mmCIF file of C-alpha atoms in Angstrom:
data_model
loop_
_atom_site.group_PDB
_atom_site.id
_atom_site.type_symbol
_atom_site.label_atom_id
_atom_site.label_comp_id
_atom_site.label_asym_id
_atom_site.label_seq_id
_atom_site.Cartn_x
_atom_site.Cartn_y
_atom_site.Cartn_z
ATOM 1 C CA MET O 22 60.817 24.774 116.596
ATOM 2 C CA ILE O 23 58.491 27.561 115.501
ATOM 3 C CA ALA O 24 57.285 29.476 118.574
ATOM 4 C CA PRO O 25 53.535 29.705 119.374
ATOM 5 C CA SER O 26 53.709 33.500 119.145
ATOM 6 C CA GLU O 27 54.952 33.233 115.539
ATOM 7 C CA PHE O 28 52.604 30.507 114.379
ATOM 8 C CA PRO O 29 49.540 29.979 116.611
ATOM 9 C CA ILE O 30 47.758 26.623 116.524
ATOM 10 C CA ASN O 31 44.270 26.111 117.935
ATOM 11 C CA ALA O 32 43.555 23.651 120.765
ATOM 12 C CA ASP O 33 41.970 21.220 118.291
ATOM 13 C CA GLY O 34 45.215 21.068 116.280
ATOM 14 C CA SER O 35 43.996 23.326 113.469
ATOM 15 C CA VAL O 36 45.786 26.374 112.037
ATOM 16 C CA PHE O 37 44.745 29.631 113.680
ATOM 17 C CA HIS O 38 42.688 31.485 111.061
ATOM 18 C CA LEU O 39 41.544 28.800 108.619
ATOM 19 C CA HIS O 40 40.666 26.289 111.371
ATOM 20 C CA LEU O 41 41.890 23.480 109.117
ATOM 21 C CA ARG O 42 43.796 20.365 110.118
ATOM 22 C CA PRO O 43 46.284 18.808 107.661
ATOM 23 C CA GLU O 44 43.982 15.926 106.753
ATOM 24 C CA TYR O 45 41.328 18.390 105.543
ATOM 25 C CA LEU O 46 43.536 19.858 102.810
ATOM 26 C CA ALA O 47 43.872 18.578 99.231
ATOM 27 C CA GLU O 48 46.985 19.317 97.172
ATOM 28 C CA LYS O 49 44.823 20.920 94.450
ATOM 29 C CA ILE O 50 43.212 24.099 95.775
ATOM 30 C CA ILE O 51 40.800 26.593 94.250
ATOM 31 C CA LEU O 52 40.840 29.985 95.971
ATOM 32 C CA VAL O 53 37.878 32.354 95.794
ATOM 33 C CA GLY O 54 37.323 35.706 97.457
ATOM 34 C CA ASP O 55 33.634 35.341 98.329
ATOM 35 C CA GLN O 56 32.894 32.804 101.068
ATOM 36 C CA ASP O 57 29.521 32.028 99.457
ATOM 37 C CA ARG O 58 31.260 31.074 96.201
ATOM 38 C CA VAL O 59 32.835 28.096 97.967
ATOM 39 C CA LYS O 60 29.409 26.406 97.998
ATOM 40 C CA THR O 61 28.944 27.283 94.325
ATOM 41 C CA VAL O 62 32.207 25.544 93.462
ATOM 42 C CA ALA O 63 31.537 22.594 95.761
ATOM 43 C CA ALA O 64 28.103 22.066 94.203
ATOM 44 C CA HIS O 65 30.021 20.467 91.325
ATOM 45 C CA PHE O 66 31.875 18.015 93.603
ATOM 46 C CA ASP O 67 30.978 14.331 93.460
ATOM 47 C CA THR O 68 31.740 13.830 97.163
ATOM 48 C CA ILE O 69 32.249 16.130 100.180
ATOM 49 C CA GLU O 70 34.762 15.344 102.941
ATOM 50 C CA CYS O 71 34.577 18.440 105.114
ATOM 51 C CA ASP O 72 32.940 21.862 105.316
ATOM 52 C CA ILE O 73 34.659 24.267 107.715
ATOM 53 C CA GLN O 74 34.222 28.003 108.201
ATOM 54 C CA SER O 75 35.968 30.567 110.400
ATOM 55 C CA ARG O 76 35.396 34.283 109.797
ATOM 56 C CA GLU O 77 35.658 34.892 106.040
ATOM 57 C CA PHE O 78 37.674 31.715 105.564
ATOM 58 C CA HIS O 79 35.438 28.907 104.293
ATOM 59 C CA THR O 80 36.805 25.573 103.061
ATOM 60 C CA ILE O 81 35.080 22.605 101.466
ATOM 61 C CA THR O 82 37.176 19.601 100.434
ATOM 62 C CA GLY O 83 35.827 16.880 98.170
ATOM 63 C CA THR O 84 36.340 15.102 94.878
ATOM 64 C CA TYR O 85 35.563 16.076 91.299
ATOM 65 C CA GLN O 86 35.900 13.491 88.536
ATOM 66 C CA GLY O 87 38.438 11.553 90.576
ATOM 67 C CA LYS O 88 40.461 14.612 91.644
ATOM 68 C CA ARG O 89 40.658 15.566 95.325
ATOM 69 C CA ILE O 90 40.166 19.344 95.540
ATOM 70 C CA SER O 91 39.836 21.924 98.317
ATOM 71 C CA CYS O 92 38.027 25.207 97.731
ATOM 72 C CA THR O 93 38.924 27.971 100.189
ATOM 73 C CA SER O 94 37.683 31.543 100.430
ATOM 74 C CA THR O 95 40.272 34.208 101.187
ATOM 75 C CA GLY O 96 38.175 37.310 101.611
ATOM 76 C CA ILE O 97 39.272 40.492 99.865
ATOM 77 C CA GLY O 98 42.826 41.791 99.585
ATOM 78 C CA CYS O 99 46.492 40.795 99.529
ATOM 79 C CA ASP O 100 46.650 41.014 103.331
ATOM 80 C CA ASN O 101 44.241 38.080 103.550
ATOM 81 C CA ILE O 102 46.270 36.171 100.964
ATOM 82 C CA ASP O 103 49.251 36.519 103.323
ATOM 83 C CA ILE O 104 47.263 34.684 106.001
ATOM 84 C CA VAL O 105 45.834 32.035 103.687
ATOM 85 C CA MET O 106 49.064 31.203 101.843
ATOM 86 C CA ASN O 107 51.173 30.914 104.988
ATOM 87 C CA GLU O 108 48.601 28.690 106.708
ATOM 88 C CA LEU O 109 47.973 26.471 103.669
ATOM 89 C CA ASP O 110 51.725 25.993 103.298
ATOM 90 C CA ALA O 111 52.002 25.194 107.002
ATOM 91 C CA LEU O 112 49.322 22.502 106.693
ATOM 92 C CA ALA O 113 51.377 20.851 103.957
ATOM 93 C CA ASN O 114 54.925 21.459 105.178
ATOM 94 C CA ILE O 115 54.984 21.923 108.948
ATOM 95 C CA ASP O 116 54.440 19.166 111.506
ATOM 96 C CA LEU O 117 51.814 20.819 113.708
ATOM 97 C CA GLU O 118 52.658 18.569 116.668
ATOM 98 C CA THR O 119 56.412 19.224 116.772
ATOM 99 C CA ARG O 120 56.195 22.728 115.184
ATOM 100 C CA GLU O 121 59.077 21.810 112.899
ATOM 101 C CA VAL O 122 59.378 22.002 109.113
ATOM 102 C CA LYS O 123 58.878 18.586 107.515
ATOM 103 C CA PRO O 124 62.000 17.099 105.851
ATOM 104 C CA GLU O 125 60.157 16.536 102.544
ATOM 105 C CA HIS O 126 58.491 19.467 100.798
ATOM 106 C CA THR O 127 54.930 19.160 99.434
ATOM 107 C CA SER O 128 54.115 21.433 96.512
ATOM 108 C CA LEU O 129 50.512 22.646 96.277
ATOM 109 C CA THR O 130 48.659 23.673 93.122
ATOM 110 C CA LEU O 131 46.582 26.813 93.680
ATOM 111 C CA VAL O 132 44.241 28.548 91.252
ATOM 112 C CA ARG O 133 42.528 31.753 92.285
ATOM 113 C CA LEU O 134 39.155 32.053 90.588
ATOM 114 C CA GLY O 135 37.717 35.546 90.876
ATOM 115 C CA THR O 136 36.272 38.669 89.332
ATOM 116 C CA CYS O 137 38.014 41.767 88.033
ATOM 117 C CA GLY O 138 37.759 45.043 86.179
ATOM 118 C CA GLY O 139 38.880 44.948 82.555
ATOM 119 C CA LEU O 140 41.150 47.738 81.335
ATOM 120 C CA GLN O 141 41.396 47.171 77.595
ATOM 121 C CA PRO O 142 39.012 47.208 74.592
ATOM 122 C CA PHE O 143 39.767 43.487 74.165
ATOM 123 C CA THR O 144 38.607 42.609 77.723
ATOM 124 C CA PRO O 145 34.817 43.124 77.503
ATOM 125 C CA LEU O 146 32.306 42.086 80.178
ATOM 126 C CA GLY O 147 32.262 38.327 80.635
ATOM 127 C CA SER O 148 35.736 37.637 79.240
ATOM 128 C CA PHE O 149 38.227 35.501 81.177
ATOM 129 C CA ILE O 150 41.724 36.829 81.977
ATOM 130 C CA ALA O 151 44.720 34.732 83.067
ATOM 131 C CA SER O 152 47.299 36.720 85.032
ATOM 132 C CA VAL O 153 50.703 35.842 83.555
ATOM 133 C CA LYS O 154 52.309 38.550 85.695
ATOM 134 C CA SER O 155 50.803 40.594 88.529
ATOM 135 C CA ILE O 156 51.965 44.026 89.601
ATOM 136 C CA GLY O 157 51.448 44.380 93.342
ATOM 137 C CA PHE O 158 50.481 47.904 94.347
ATOM 138 C CA ASP O 159 50.162 46.696 97.968
ATOM 139 C CA GLY O 160 53.849 46.178 98.846
ATOM 140 C CA LEU O 161 53.233 42.850 100.629
ATOM 141 C CA LEU O 162 56.034 40.836 99.018
ATOM 142 C CA ASN O 163 58.567 43.528 99.933
ATOM 143 C CA TYR O 164 58.407 42.281 103.546
ATOM 144 C CA TYR O 165 59.890 38.901 102.586
ATOM 145 C CA ALA O 166 63.491 37.940 101.879
ATOM 146 C CA GLY O 167 64.072 36.562 98.400
ATOM 147 C CA ARG O 168 61.446 38.690 96.694
ATOM 148 C CA ASP O 169 63.906 39.780 93.986
ATOM 149 C CA GLU O 170 64.585 36.160 93.046
ATOM 150 C CA VAL O 171 60.905 35.444 92.277
ATOM 151 C CA CYS O 172 59.949 38.806 90.740
ATOM 152 C CA ASP O 173 60.305 40.208 87.223
ATOM 153 C CA LEU O 174 62.654 43.098 87.994
ATOM 154 C CA ALA O 175 62.776 44.394 84.413
ATOM 155 C CA THR O 176 59.000 44.840 84.306
ATOM 156 C CA GLU O 177 59.101 46.452 87.755
ATOM 157 C CA GLU O 178 61.623 49.039 86.587
ATOM 158 C CA ALA O 179 59.777 49.789 83.347
ATOM 159 C CA PHE O 180 56.426 50.116 85.123
ATOM 160 C CA THR O 181 57.783 52.372 87.872
ATOM 161 C CA LYS O 182 59.307 54.729 85.296
ATOM 162 C CA HIS O 183 56.220 54.682 83.069
ATOM 163 C CA MET O 184 53.936 55.586 85.978
ATOM 164 C CA GLY O 185 56.183 58.177 87.600
ATOM 165 C CA TRP O 186 55.433 56.115 90.713
ATOM 166 C CA SER O 187 55.391 58.054 93.984
ATOM 167 C CA SER O 188 57.679 56.590 96.659
ATOM 168 C CA LYS O 189 54.989 57.423 99.230
ATOM 169 C CA LYS O 190 52.915 54.558 97.841
ATOM 170 C CA GLY O 191 55.614 51.960 98.486
ATOM 171 C CA ALA O 192 57.503 50.042 95.818
ATOM 172 C CA PRO O 193 55.438 47.952 93.368
ATOM 173 C CA TYR O 194 56.541 44.375 92.711
ATOM 174 C CA VAL O 195 55.905 42.087 89.744
ATOM 175 C CA ALA O 196 55.106 38.478 90.650
ATOM 176 C CA VAL O 197 55.095 35.789 87.965
ATOM 177 C CA ALA O 198 52.530 32.985 87.797
ATOM 178 C CA ASN O 199 53.607 29.387 87.254
ATOM 179 C CA PRO O 200 54.033 28.954 83.453
ATOM 180 C CA GLU O 201 52.895 25.322 83.334
ATOM 181 C CA LEU O 202 49.746 26.171 85.265
ATOM 182 C CA ILE O 203 49.035 29.202 83.063
ATOM 183 C CA ASN O 204 49.212 27.024 79.946
ATOM 184 C CA ARG O 205 47.076 24.264 81.426
ATOM 185 C CA ILE O 206 44.324 26.430 82.932
ATOM 186 C CA SER O 207 44.087 29.276 80.416
ATOM 187 C CA GLY O 208 44.187 27.083 77.313
ATOM 188 C CA ASP O 209 43.215 29.053 74.213
ATOM 189 C CA ASP O 210 40.035 30.650 75.597
ATOM 190 C CA MET O 211 41.429 33.145 78.115
ATOM 191 C CA VAL O 212 43.140 36.490 77.556
ATOM 192 C CA ARG O 213 46.712 36.335 78.878
ATOM 193 C CA GLY O 214 48.197 39.516 80.272
ATOM 194 C CA ILE O 215 49.442 41.542 83.204
ATOM 195 C CA THR O 216 47.185 42.184 86.196
ATOM 196 C CA ALA O 217 47.394 45.176 88.512
ATOM 197 C CA ALA O 218 46.704 43.939 92.038
ATOM 198 C CA CYS O 219 45.545 46.884 94.108
ATOM 199 C CA GLY O 220 45.463 47.562 97.850
ATOM 200 C CA GLY O 221 41.879 48.810 97.700
ATOM 201 C CA PHE O 222 38.778 49.022 95.518
ATOM 202 C CA TYR O 223 38.331 52.777 95.193
ATOM 203 C CA GLY O 224 41.373 55.101 95.177
ATOM 204 C CA PRO O 225 43.984 52.404 94.417
ATOM 205 C CA GLN O 226 41.965 51.418 91.342
ATOM 206 C CA GLY O 227 41.554 55.037 90.240
ATOM 207 C CA ARG O 228 37.929 55.457 91.331
ATOM 208 C CA VAL O 229 36.760 58.897 92.441
ATOM 209 C CA VAL O 230 33.701 59.086 94.684
ATOM 210 C CA ARG O 231 34.345 62.020 97.038
ATOM 211 C CA LEU O 232 38.111 61.820 97.551
ATOM 212 C CA GLN O 233 40.437 62.982 94.792
ATOM 213 C CA LEU O 234 43.410 60.903 93.616
ATOM 214 C CA GLN O 235 47.114 61.466 94.246
ATOM 215 C CA ASP O 236 47.618 60.804 90.519
ATOM 216 C CA PRO O 237 44.519 61.695 88.454
ATOM 217 C CA ASP O 238 46.132 60.145 85.344
ATOM 218 C CA GLN O 239 46.882 56.802 87.001
ATOM 219 C CA ASN O 240 44.442 54.693 84.986
ATOM 220 C CA LYS O 241 45.451 56.207 81.643
ATOM 221 C CA LYS O 242 49.063 55.328 82.412
ATOM 222 C CA VAL O 243 48.119 51.818 83.546
ATOM 223 C CA GLU O 244 46.102 51.189 80.378
ATOM 224 C CA SER O 245 48.937 52.381 78.115
ATOM 225 C CA PHE O 246 51.714 50.333 79.757
ATOM 226 C CA GLU O 247 53.135 47.468 77.690
ATOM 227 C CA PHE O 248 56.208 45.312 78.275
ATOM 228 C CA ASP O 249 57.427 42.167 76.484
ATOM 229 C CA GLY O 250 54.274 42.181 74.383
ATOM 230 C CA LEU O 251 51.905 42.160 77.374
ATOM 231 C CA LYS O 252 49.493 44.895 78.432
ATOM 232 C CA ILE O 253 47.867 45.428 81.826
ATOM 233 C CA CYS O 254 44.484 43.818 81.206
ATOM 234 C CA ASN O 255 42.713 44.131 84.537
ATOM 235 C CA PHE O 256 42.492 45.369 88.113
ATOM 236 C CA GLU O 257 41.918 42.950 90.991
ATOM 237 C CA MET O 258 43.180 42.654 94.561
ATOM 238 C CA GLU O 259 44.888 39.324 95.272
ATOM 239 C CA SER O 260 46.884 37.894 92.348
ATOM 240 C CA SER O 261 50.294 39.430 93.101
ATOM 241 C CA ALA O 262 50.457 38.174 96.684
ATOM 242 C CA LEU O 263 49.314 34.708 95.605
ATOM 243 C CA ALA O 264 51.861 34.354 92.794
ATOM 244 C CA GLY O 265 54.697 35.863 94.820
ATOM 245 C CA LEU O 266 54.190 33.923 98.047
ATOM 246 C CA ALA O 267 53.580 30.682 96.154
ATOM 247 C CA ALA O 268 56.888 31.093 94.311
ATOM 248 C CA LEU O 269 58.758 31.812 97.548
ATOM 249 C CA LEU O 270 57.166 28.807 99.265
ATOM 250 C CA GLY O 271 57.664 26.405 96.351
ATOM 251 C CA HIS O 272 54.080 26.044 95.130
ATOM 252 C CA LYS O 273 52.375 26.420 91.732
ATOM 253 C CA ALA O 274 49.862 29.275 91.567
ATOM 254 C CA MET O 275 47.955 31.439 89.124
ATOM 255 C CA THR O 276 44.884 33.672 88.956
ATOM 256 C CA CYS O 277 42.086 33.702 86.410
ATOM 257 C CA CYS O 278 39.220 36.163 86.621
ATOM 258 C CA MET O 279 35.983 36.978 84.856
ATOM 259 C CA VAL O 280 35.561 40.621 83.851
ATOM 260 C CA VAL O 281 32.528 42.083 85.636
ATOM 261 C CA ALA O 282 33.415 45.742 85.009
ATOM 262 C CA ASN O 283 35.137 47.296 82.013
ATOM 263 C CA ARG O 284 36.773 50.509 83.170
ATOM 264 C CA TYR O 285 37.716 51.429 79.593
ATOM 265 C CA ALA O 286 34.093 51.258 78.410
ATOM 266 C CA LYS O 287 32.688 52.347 81.814
ATOM 267 C CA GLU O 288 30.386 49.304 81.982
ATOM 268 C CA MET O 289 29.478 47.143 84.994
ATOM 269 C CA ASN O 290 27.626 43.856 85.445
ATOM 270 C CA THR O 291 26.437 43.529 89.060
ATOM 271 C CA GLU O 292 24.554 40.287 88.266
ATOM 272 C CA TYR O 293 27.688 38.336 87.374
ATOM 273 C CA LYS O 294 27.061 35.554 89.929
ATOM 274 C CA SER O 295 24.681 33.873 87.506
ATOM 275 C CA THR O 296 27.381 33.548 84.823
ATOM 276 C CA ILE O 297 30.610 32.865 86.749
ATOM 277 C CA ASP O 298 29.723 29.156 86.811
ATOM 278 C CA ASN O 299 31.200 28.935 83.312
ATOM 279 C CA LEU O 300 34.627 29.843 84.689
ATOM 280 C CA ILE O 301 34.193 27.473 87.635
ATOM 281 C CA THR O 302 33.507 24.441 85.425
ATOM 282 C CA LEU O 303 36.426 25.313 83.161
ATOM 283 C CA VAL O 304 38.896 25.523 86.088
ATOM 284 C CA LEU O 305 37.583 22.323 87.684
ATOM 285 C CA ALA O 306 38.137 20.458 84.435
ATOM 286 C CA ARG O 307 41.699 21.708 84.004
ATOM 287 C CA ILE O 308 43.168 21.904 87.514
#
């Protein structure tokens, strides 16, 4: 039995942070960072079953063209993905009444749909990027047993050497998205590449406002890295934790993002919310 201190459950039988009960969750899940984007996704649903919000975690479950889908907001950062992934898995694979793991495993399909900063000339504003691999700058997966079995250790080693990575930052890890899901969702109209998942928006992504960087050449090194024919195409903040935890927990997961800033060209589109619907409809059709 899993102790209440390790896995808290609310009085209404819902998981602690998401406030969801098992019957509210579909096996196909779209994850978004922005809680308001949940309504944007759900506007395409044919029916709505539930609409539940707690803090930055907002979930709407419904149907789209015969498919039962949940859309859940995670907030920003890999630390929030740790909460969301563990609680979504618990809804599917833990009996919340007995606090015991169910004898039969349920595999979820999770697609993160977000925004990112492009890092290459071939990732202009508005392009879609599918994260085949994600390099976690945050260190989250290093807290879990089995991380080596689900990570690309060769890419980790090559990246660490290429960057001259400081041990003070913690060891990067390379999580791999589910190949079948990558092929199905990305099709032939998304750029496939490596994503750098950062532990912050400013310094970890090489931005200088008032504080200087530990490594002023970080972004140049990131942009020039290539391994097994893949370049680092974008910065975002959640893909590595999602891919890594999903693999450890036995789920299918991937991330696809629309480029709203191109760091290479120093361009930014702050009005992207009017155009991200194109990515939403594409993912809904393919999930």
